[in-house]
PDB file of C-alpha atoms in Angstrom:
ATOM      1  CA  ARG A   1       9.789  11.088  12.585  1.00 65.00           C
ATOM      2  CA  LYS A   2       7.126   9.439  11.053  1.00 75.00           C
ATOM      3  CA  GLU A   3       9.210   6.455   8.341  1.00 88.00           C
ATOM      4  CA  VAL A   4       7.410   7.835   5.520  1.00 93.00           C
ATOM      5  CA  GLU A   5       6.609  11.375   5.082  1.00 94.00           C
ATOM      6  CA  GLN A   6       4.156  13.612   2.021  1.00 95.00           C
ATOM      7  CA  ASP A   7       2.686  16.530   2.184  1.00 93.00           C
ATOM      8  CA  PRO A   8      -1.172  15.400   1.958  1.00 92.00           C
ATOM      9  CA  GLY A   9      -1.960  18.291  -0.196  1.00 90.00           C
ATOM     10  CA  PRO A  10      -4.402  18.400  -1.653  1.00 94.00           C
ATOM     11  CA  PHE A  11      -2.623  20.118  -4.627  1.00 95.00           C
ATOM     12  CA  ASN A  12      -5.135  22.199  -7.489  1.00 96.00           C
ATOM     13  CA  VAL A  13      -2.597  21.940 -10.487  1.00 96.00           C
ATOM     14  CA  PRO A  14      -4.036  23.729 -13.730  1.00 97.00           C
ATOM     15  CA  GLU A  15      -4.439  21.213 -16.385  1.00 97.00           C
ATOM     16  CA  GLY A  16      -1.091  21.135 -18.673  1.00 97.00           C
ATOM     17  CA  ALA A  17       0.855  21.952 -15.924  1.00 97.00           C
ATOM     18  CA  THR A  18       4.167  20.820 -13.759  1.00 97.00           C
ATOM     19  CA  VAL A  19       3.660  19.820 -10.340  1.00 96.00           C
ATOM     20  CA  ALA A  20       5.800  18.085  -7.882  1.00 96.00           C
ATOM     21  CA  PHE A  21       5.747  16.505  -4.553  1.00 91.00           C
ATOM     22  CA  ASN A  22       8.464  15.465  -2.434  1.00 94.00           C
ATOM     23  CA  CYS A  23       8.374  12.751   0.259  1.00 95.00           C
ATOM     24  CA  THR A  24      10.739  11.911   3.729  1.00 96.00           C
ATOM     25  CA  TYR A  25      12.007   8.769   4.508  1.00 94.00           C
ATOM     26  CA  SER A  26      13.530   7.639   7.849  1.00 92.00           C
ATOM     27  CA  ASN A  27      15.086   4.446   7.630  1.00 87.00           C
ATOM     28  CA  SER A  28      18.985   4.496   6.235  1.00 87.00           C
ATOM     29  CA  ALA A  29      18.435   1.187   5.320  1.00 84.00           C
ATOM     30  CA  SER A  30      16.141   1.261   2.694  1.00 86.00           C
ATOM     31  CA  GLN A  31      17.099   0.656  -0.528  1.00 83.00           C
ATOM     32  CA  SER A  32      14.085  -0.276  -2.921  1.00 86.00           C
ATOM     33  CA  PHE A  33      11.861   3.058  -3.797  1.00 91.00           C
ATOM     34  CA  PHE A  34       9.012   3.054  -5.624  1.00 93.00           C
ATOM     35  CA  TRP A  35       5.945   5.655  -6.520  1.00 95.00           C
ATOM     36  CA  TYR A  36       2.357   3.764  -6.762  1.00 95.00           C
ATOM     37  CA  ARG A  37      -0.907   6.012  -7.587  1.00 97.00           C
ATOM     38  CA  GLN A  38      -4.663   4.969  -5.427  1.00 96.00           C
ATOM     39  CA  ASP A  39      -7.725   6.227  -7.896  1.00 96.00           C
ATOM     40  CA  CYS A  40     -10.453   7.062  -5.897  1.00 93.00           C
ATOM     41  CA  ARG A  41     -11.698   3.790  -3.337  1.00 91.00           C
ATOM     42  CA  LYS A  42      -8.837   1.843  -5.799  1.00 95.00           C
ATOM     43  CA  GLU A  43      -6.247  -0.631  -5.107  1.00 96.00           C
ATOM     44  CA  PRO A  44      -3.031   1.140  -4.959  1.00 96.00           C
ATOM     45  CA  LYS A  45      -1.125   0.554  -7.807  1.00 95.00           C
ATOM     46  CA  LEU A  46       2.395   1.016  -9.030  1.00 93.00           C
ATOM     47  CA  LEU A  47       3.326   3.598 -10.832  1.00 95.00           C
ATOM     48  CA  MET A  48       7.289   3.875 -10.648  1.00 93.00           C
ATOM     49  CA  SER A  49      10.460   2.507  -9.215  1.00 90.00           C
ATOM     50  CA  VAL A  50      13.228   4.986  -8.350  1.00 91.00           C
ATOM     51  CA  TYR A  51      16.661   4.586  -9.169  1.00 85.00           C
ATOM     52  CA  SER A  52      19.206   6.205  -7.396  1.00 85.00           C
ATOM     53  CA  SER A  53      20.330   7.412 -11.122  1.00 85.00           C
ATOM     54  CA  GLY A  54      16.635   9.355 -11.607  1.00 87.00           C
ATOM     55  CA  ASN A  55      14.149   7.496 -14.017  1.00 91.00           C
ATOM     56  CA  GLU A  56      11.890   8.833 -16.374  1.00 94.00           C
ATOM     57  CA  ASP A  57       8.502   7.471 -17.954  1.00 94.00           C
ATOM     58  CA  GLY A  58       7.166   9.788 -20.113  1.00 96.00           C
ATOM     59  CA  ARG A  59       5.481  12.646 -18.177  1.00 97.00           C
ATOM     60  CA  PHE A  60       6.875  11.591 -15.233  1.00 97.00           C
ATOM     61  CA  THR A  61      10.304  11.851 -13.509  1.00 97.00           C
ATOM     62  CA  ALA A  62      11.185  10.635 -10.138  1.00 96.00           C
ATOM     63  CA  GLN A  63      14.504  11.247  -7.932  1.00 95.00           C
ATOM     64  CA  LEU A  64      16.193  10.105  -5.127  1.00 95.00           C
ATOM     65  CA  ASN A  65      18.392  11.732  -2.789  1.00 93.00           C
ATOM     66  CA  ARG A  66      19.612   9.199  -0.031  1.00 92.00           C
ATOM     67  CA  ALA A  67      21.957  11.927   1.145  1.00 92.00           C
ATOM     68  CA  SER A  68      18.986  13.703   2.397  1.00 93.00           C
ATOM     69  CA  GLN A  69      16.550  10.635   2.135  1.00 93.00           C
ATOM     70  CA  TYR A  70      13.707  12.037   0.021  1.00 93.00           C
ATOM     71  CA  ILE A  71      12.266  10.897  -3.034  1.00 95.00           C
ATOM     72  CA  SER A  72      10.934  13.032  -6.234  1.00 96.00           C
ATOM     73  CA  LEU A  73       7.466  12.853  -8.325  1.00 97.00           C
ATOM     74  CA  LEU A  74       7.524  15.736 -11.123  1.00 97.00           C
ATOM     75  CA  ILE A  75       4.283  15.199 -13.278  1.00 97.00           C
ATOM     76  CA  ARG A  76       4.652  17.561 -16.872  1.00 98.00           C
ATOM     77  CA  ASP A  77       1.571  18.667 -18.902  1.00 98.00           C
ATOM     78  CA  SER A  78      -0.770  17.626 -16.732  1.00 97.00           C
ATOM     79  CA  LYS A  79      -3.599  15.505 -17.830  1.00 97.00           C
ATOM     80  CA  LEU A  80      -7.162  15.637 -15.745  1.00 97.00           C
ATOM     81  CA  SER A  81      -6.515  11.901 -15.411  1.00 97.00           C
ATOM     82  CA  ASP A  82      -3.677  12.010 -13.167  1.00 98.00           C
ATOM     83  CA  SER A  83      -6.264  13.315 -10.573  1.00 97.00           C
ATOM     84  CA  ALA A  84      -5.618  10.548  -7.964  1.00 97.00           C
ATOM     85  CA  THR A  85      -3.335  10.326  -4.641  1.00 96.00           C
ATOM     86  CA  TYR A  86       0.248   9.273  -5.264  1.00 97.00           C
ATOM     87  CA  LEU A  87       2.342   7.130  -2.101  1.00 95.00           C
ATOM     88  CA  CYS A  88       5.708   7.281  -1.810  1.00 95.00           C
ATOM     89  CA  VAL A  89       6.504   4.284  -0.566  1.00 92.00           C
ATOM     90  CA  VAL A  90       9.736   2.236   1.058  1.00 90.00           C
ATOM     91  CA  ASN A  91      11.214  -0.997   1.283  1.00 83.00           C
ATOM     92  CA  ARG A  92      11.223  -1.699   5.308  1.00 72.00           C
ATOM     93  CA  GLY A  93      15.048  -2.251   5.344  1.00 65.00           C
ATOM     94  CA  GLY A  94      17.238  -3.581   7.542  1.00 55.00           C
ATOM     95  CA  GLY A  95      16.694  -7.433   5.626  1.00 55.00           C
ATOM     96  CA  ALA A  96      13.018  -6.956   6.217  1.00 59.00           C
ATOM     97  CA  ASP A  97      10.269  -7.414   3.604  1.00 70.00           C
ATOM     98  CA  GLY A  98       7.082  -5.752   3.403  1.00 75.00           C
ATOM     99  CA  LEU A  99       6.876  -2.017   2.051  1.00 83.00           C
ATOM    100  CA  THR A 100       6.332   1.021   3.888  1.00 88.00           C
ATOM    101  CA  PHE A 101       3.650   3.227   2.425  1.00 91.00           C
ATOM    102  CA  GLY A 102       3.335   7.112   2.902  1.00 92.00           C
ATOM    103  CA  LYS A 103      -0.123   8.683   3.784  1.00 92.00           C
ATOM    104  CA  GLY A 104      -0.532   9.582   0.225  1.00 94.00           C
ATOM    105  CA  THR A 105      -0.656  12.833  -1.875  1.00 95.00           C
ATOM    106  CA  HIS A 106      -3.702  13.862  -2.589  1.00 96.00           C
ATOM    107  CA  LEU A 107      -3.740  15.398  -6.575  1.00 97.00           C
ATOM    108  CA  ILE A 108      -6.913  17.202  -8.588  1.00 97.00           C
ATOM    109  CA  ILE A 109      -6.091  18.460 -11.759  1.00 97.00           C
ATOM    110  CA  GLN A 110      -8.561  21.180 -13.086  1.00 96.00           C
ATOM    111  CA  PRO A 111      -9.449  22.103 -16.313  1.00 95.00           C
TER     112      PRO A 111
ATOM    113  CA  ASP B   1      -3.204 -14.115 -14.432  1.00 62.00           C
ATOM    114  CA  ALA B   2      -6.804 -12.837 -12.622  1.00 81.00           C
ATOM    115  CA  GLY B   3      -4.416 -10.599 -10.011  1.00 94.00           C
ATOM    116  CA  VAL B   4      -4.800 -10.981  -6.346  1.00 97.00           C
ATOM    117  CA  ILE B   5      -8.026 -12.144  -4.927  1.00 97.00           C
ATOM    118  CA  GLN B   6      -9.969 -10.736  -2.095  1.00 98.00           C
ATOM    119  CA  SER B   7     -13.297 -11.948  -1.188  1.00 97.00           C
ATOM    120  CA  PRO B   8     -16.008 -10.474   0.424  1.00 98.00           C
ATOM    121  CA  ARG B   9     -15.344  -6.862  -1.434  1.00 97.00           C
ATOM    122  CA  HIS B  10     -17.862  -5.256   0.986  1.00 97.00           C
ATOM    123  CA  GLU B  11     -18.386  -6.776   4.975  1.00 97.00           C
ATOM    124  CA  VAL B  12     -21.151  -5.652   7.133  1.00 98.00           C
ATOM    125  CA  THR B  13     -21.079  -6.991  10.901  1.00 97.00           C
ATOM    126  CA  GLU B  14     -22.204  -6.078  14.272  1.00 97.00           C
ATOM    127  CA  MET B  15     -19.938  -5.284  16.949  1.00 97.00           C
ATOM    128  CA  GLY B  16     -18.613  -8.824  18.205  1.00 97.00           C
ATOM    129  CA  GLN B  17     -19.019 -10.811  15.583  1.00 97.00           C
ATOM    130  CA  GLU B  18     -16.130 -12.581  13.887  1.00 97.00           C
ATOM    131  CA  VAL B  19     -14.901 -11.965  10.832  1.00 98.00           C
ATOM    132  CA  THR B  20     -13.224 -13.306   7.559  1.00 98.00           C
ATOM    133  CA  LEU B  21     -11.140 -11.529   4.904  1.00 98.00           C
ATOM    134  CA  ARG B  22     -10.215 -14.104   1.848  1.00 98.00           C
ATOM    135  CA  CYS B  23      -6.948 -13.796  -0.353  1.00 98.00           C
ATOM    136  CA  LYS B  24      -6.090 -15.419  -3.509  1.00 98.00           C
ATOM    137  CA  PRO B  25      -2.012 -14.378  -4.063  1.00 96.00           C
ATOM    138  CA  ILE B  26      -1.037 -14.672  -7.881  1.00 94.00           C
ATOM    139  CA  SER B  27       0.215 -17.728  -8.336  1.00 93.00           C
ATOM    140  CA  GLY B  28       3.891 -18.254  -8.300  1.00 90.00           C
ATOM    141  CA  HIS B  29       4.472 -14.992  -5.938  1.00 90.00           C
ATOM    142  CA  ASP B  30       6.232 -16.180  -2.730  1.00 89.00           C
ATOM    143  CA  TYR B  31       5.724 -13.028  -0.640  1.00 90.00           C
ATOM    144  CA  LEU B  32       1.857 -12.098   0.748  1.00 93.00           C
ATOM    145  CA  PHE B  33       0.718  -9.278   2.620  1.00 93.00           C
ATOM    146  CA  TRP B  34      -1.904  -7.635   4.783  1.00 96.00           C
ATOM    147  CA  TYR B  35      -2.602  -4.338   4.795  1.00 95.00           C
ATOM    148  CA  ARG B  36      -4.919  -2.125   7.002  1.00 97.00           C
ATOM    149  CA  GLN B  37      -6.078   1.989   5.381  1.00 96.00           C
ATOM    150  CA  THR B  38      -7.873   4.036   6.974  1.00 94.00           C
ATOM    151  CA  MET B  39      -8.275   8.119   6.888  1.00 90.00           C
ATOM    152  CA  MET B  40      -6.052   8.703   9.805  1.00 89.00           C
ATOM    153  CA  ARG B  41      -3.717   6.543   9.583  1.00 89.00           C
ATOM    154  CA  GLY B  42      -2.912   5.437   6.070  1.00 90.00           C
ATOM    155  CA  LEU B  43      -1.649   2.385   4.660  1.00 92.00           C
ATOM    156  CA  GLU B  44      -0.375  -0.086   7.612  1.00 91.00           C
ATOM    157  CA  LEU B  45       1.108  -3.390   6.932  1.00 91.00           C
ATOM    158  CA  LEU B  46      -0.191  -5.608   9.459  1.00 95.00           C
ATOM    159  CA  ILE B  47       1.415  -9.120   8.610  1.00 94.00           C
ATOM    160  CA  TYR B  48       3.920 -10.906   6.080  1.00 92.00           C
ATOM    161  CA  PHE B  49       4.342 -14.844   5.039  1.00 93.00           C
ATOM    162  CA  ASN B  50       7.495 -15.536   2.752  1.00 91.00           C
ATOM    163  CA  ASN B  51       6.572 -19.418   1.293  1.00 92.00           C
ATOM    164  CA  ASN B  52       3.521 -19.199   3.210  1.00 94.00           C
ATOM    165  CA  VAL B  53       5.136 -18.914   6.358  1.00 94.00           C
ATOM    166  CA  PRO B  54       4.272 -15.970   8.844  1.00 94.00           C
ATOM    167  CA  ILE B  55       7.494 -13.442   8.564  1.00 91.00           C
ATOM    168  CA  ASP B  56       6.134 -10.541  11.161  1.00 89.00           C
ATOM    169  CA  ASP B  57       3.387 -10.399  12.116  1.00 92.00           C
ATOM    170  CA  SER B  58       4.474  -7.168  14.651  1.00 90.00           C
ATOM    171  CA  GLY B  59       1.853  -4.955  12.497  1.00 91.00           C
ATOM    172  CA  MET B  60      -1.199  -6.894  14.196  1.00 94.00           C
ATOM    173  CA  PRO B  61      -3.337  -4.474  16.444  1.00 88.00           C
ATOM    174  CA  GLU B  62      -3.915  -7.010  19.157  1.00 86.00           C
ATOM    175  CA  ASP B  63      -4.751 -10.685  19.742  1.00 91.00           C
ATOM    176  CA  ARG B  64      -8.087 -10.160  17.746  1.00 96.00           C
ATOM    177  CA  PHE B  65      -6.272 -10.487  14.964  1.00 97.00           C
ATOM    178  CA  SER B  66      -5.574 -13.057  13.633  1.00 97.00           C
ATOM    179  CA  ALA B  67      -3.829 -14.926   9.689  1.00 98.00           C
ATOM    180  CA  LYS B  68      -3.125 -18.340   8.342  1.00 97.00           C
ATOM    181  CA  MET B  69      -1.649 -19.484   5.308  1.00 98.00           C
ATOM    182  CA  PRO B  70      -2.519 -23.037   4.880  1.00 97.00           C
ATOM    183  CA  ASN B  71      -1.538 -23.133   1.416  1.00 95.00           C
ATOM    184  CA  ALA B  72       0.548 -21.183  -1.394  1.00 94.00           C
ATOM    185  CA  SER B  73      -2.958 -19.614  -2.926  1.00 95.00           C
ATOM    186  CA  PHE B  74      -5.253 -18.961   0.275  1.00 97.00           C
ATOM    187  CA  SER B  75      -4.539 -16.289   3.290  1.00 98.00           C
ATOM    188  CA  THR B  76      -7.024 -15.599   5.821  1.00 98.00           C
ATOM    189  CA  LEU B  77      -7.049 -12.183   8.172  1.00 98.00           C
ATOM    190  CA  LYS B  78      -9.966 -13.436  10.831  1.00 98.00           C
ATOM    191  CA  ILE B  79     -10.990 -10.777  13.467  1.00 97.00           C
ATOM    192  CA  GLN B  80     -12.696 -12.018  16.511  1.00 97.00           C
ATOM    193  CA  PRO B  81     -14.348 -10.258  18.112  1.00 96.00           C
ATOM    194  CA  SER B  82     -14.857  -7.262  15.790  1.00 97.00           C
ATOM    195  CA  GLU B  83     -15.222  -3.894  17.594  1.00 97.00           C
ATOM    196  CA  PRO B  84     -16.173  -0.622  15.084  1.00 97.00           C
ATOM    197  CA  ARG B  85     -12.429   0.663  15.505  1.00 96.00           C
ATOM    198  CA  ASP B  86     -11.559  -1.944  13.313  1.00 97.00           C
ATOM    199  CA  SER B  87     -14.046  -0.738  10.068  1.00 97.00           C
ATOM    200  CA  ALA B  88     -11.182   0.034   7.575  1.00 97.00           C
ATOM    201  CA  VAL B  89     -10.224  -1.411   3.685  1.00 98.00           C
ATOM    202  CA  TYR B  90      -7.820  -4.683   4.122  1.00 98.00           C
ATOM    203  CA  PHE B  91      -5.596  -5.142   1.649  1.00 97.00           C
ATOM    204  CA  CYS B  92      -4.113  -8.163   0.303  1.00 97.00           C
ATOM    205  CA  ALA B  93      -0.530  -8.122  -1.891  1.00 94.00           C
ATOM    206  CA  SER B  94       1.500 -10.026  -3.123  1.00 93.00           C
ATOM    207  CA  SER B  95       5.502  -9.694  -4.681  1.00 88.00           C
ATOM    208  CA  PHE B  96       7.677 -12.280  -6.771  1.00 80.00           C
ATOM    209  CA  PRO B  97      10.199 -13.315  -4.099  1.00 65.00           C
ATOM    210  CA  ARG B  98      13.044 -11.122  -4.158  1.00 62.00           C
ATOM    211  CA  ARG B  99      13.034  -8.452  -1.779  1.00 53.00           C
ATOM    212  CA  GLY B 100      11.648  -4.684  -2.269  1.00 57.00           C
ATOM    213  CA  THR B 101      10.024  -6.136  -5.816  1.00 71.00           C
ATOM    214  CA  GLU B 102       6.974  -4.140  -6.452  1.00 82.00           C
ATOM    215  CA  ALA B 103       3.423  -5.296  -3.954  1.00 88.00           C
ATOM    216  CA  PHE B 104       0.429  -6.317  -6.476  1.00 92.00           C
ATOM    217  CA  PHE B 105      -2.617  -5.746  -3.977  1.00 95.00           C
ATOM    218  CA  GLY B 106      -6.138  -7.623  -4.838  1.00 97.00           C
ATOM    219  CA  GLN B 107      -9.217  -4.989  -4.680  1.00 97.00           C
ATOM    220  CA  GLY B 108      -9.827  -4.385  -1.057  1.00 97.00           C
ATOM    221  CA  THR B 109     -12.204  -5.542   1.443  1.00 98.00           C
ATOM    222  CA  ARG B 110     -14.654  -2.845   2.448  1.00 98.00           C
ATOM    223  CA  LEU B 111     -15.528  -3.736   6.319  1.00 98.00           C
ATOM    224  CA  THR B 112     -17.551  -1.711   8.253  1.00 98.00           C
ATOM    225  CA  VAL B 113     -18.753  -2.738  11.869  1.00 98.00           C
ATOM    226  CA  VAL B 114     -21.634  -0.986  13.401  1.00 97.00           C
TER     227      VAL B 114
END
């Protein structure tokens, strides 16, 4: 099983729709979880951290399920500017530093 | 703060040549990471430093790759000799001195080995 797995997509979604991505991770020792966003030919940037209790930032909601070892990201009222690749990220766990990245889910918002 | 600064932004070199990538982390960040990104493999952690000391280089593909951090504000990733399969985008990232915190990325170096 890969350390971090995501559906690569692409997800083609009409503007204004709600879209959700899931991500699974294999290392049960991982303690920190994030969603990063990467635009074409740009560097990854933090979108939001993922907390055990779930958290929301505007139109974005992140959830963590430790028992099943998956993370989700929900985007409501999607905008054209949301088109990007969304990377699921977990820390390496077991006391190791550094972040392990999924390969990303490609999202295309269509007008 | 200018963020993480990488140079060069683009590098095209011939197979067999030495390539040196440079990184200046954000001031005050104790962790520095080198990642490589390709379509096939995504973002891979190559090596990371804590307080200028290499902690884990298990991601370095082979002996042709080496990295140094002579001081808190500068790191290099060297490939010698370079091969076409090394073509990728190489990112440097830094983070605060606490495990599991956000990593801030530089704009990357797009390396093409022909």
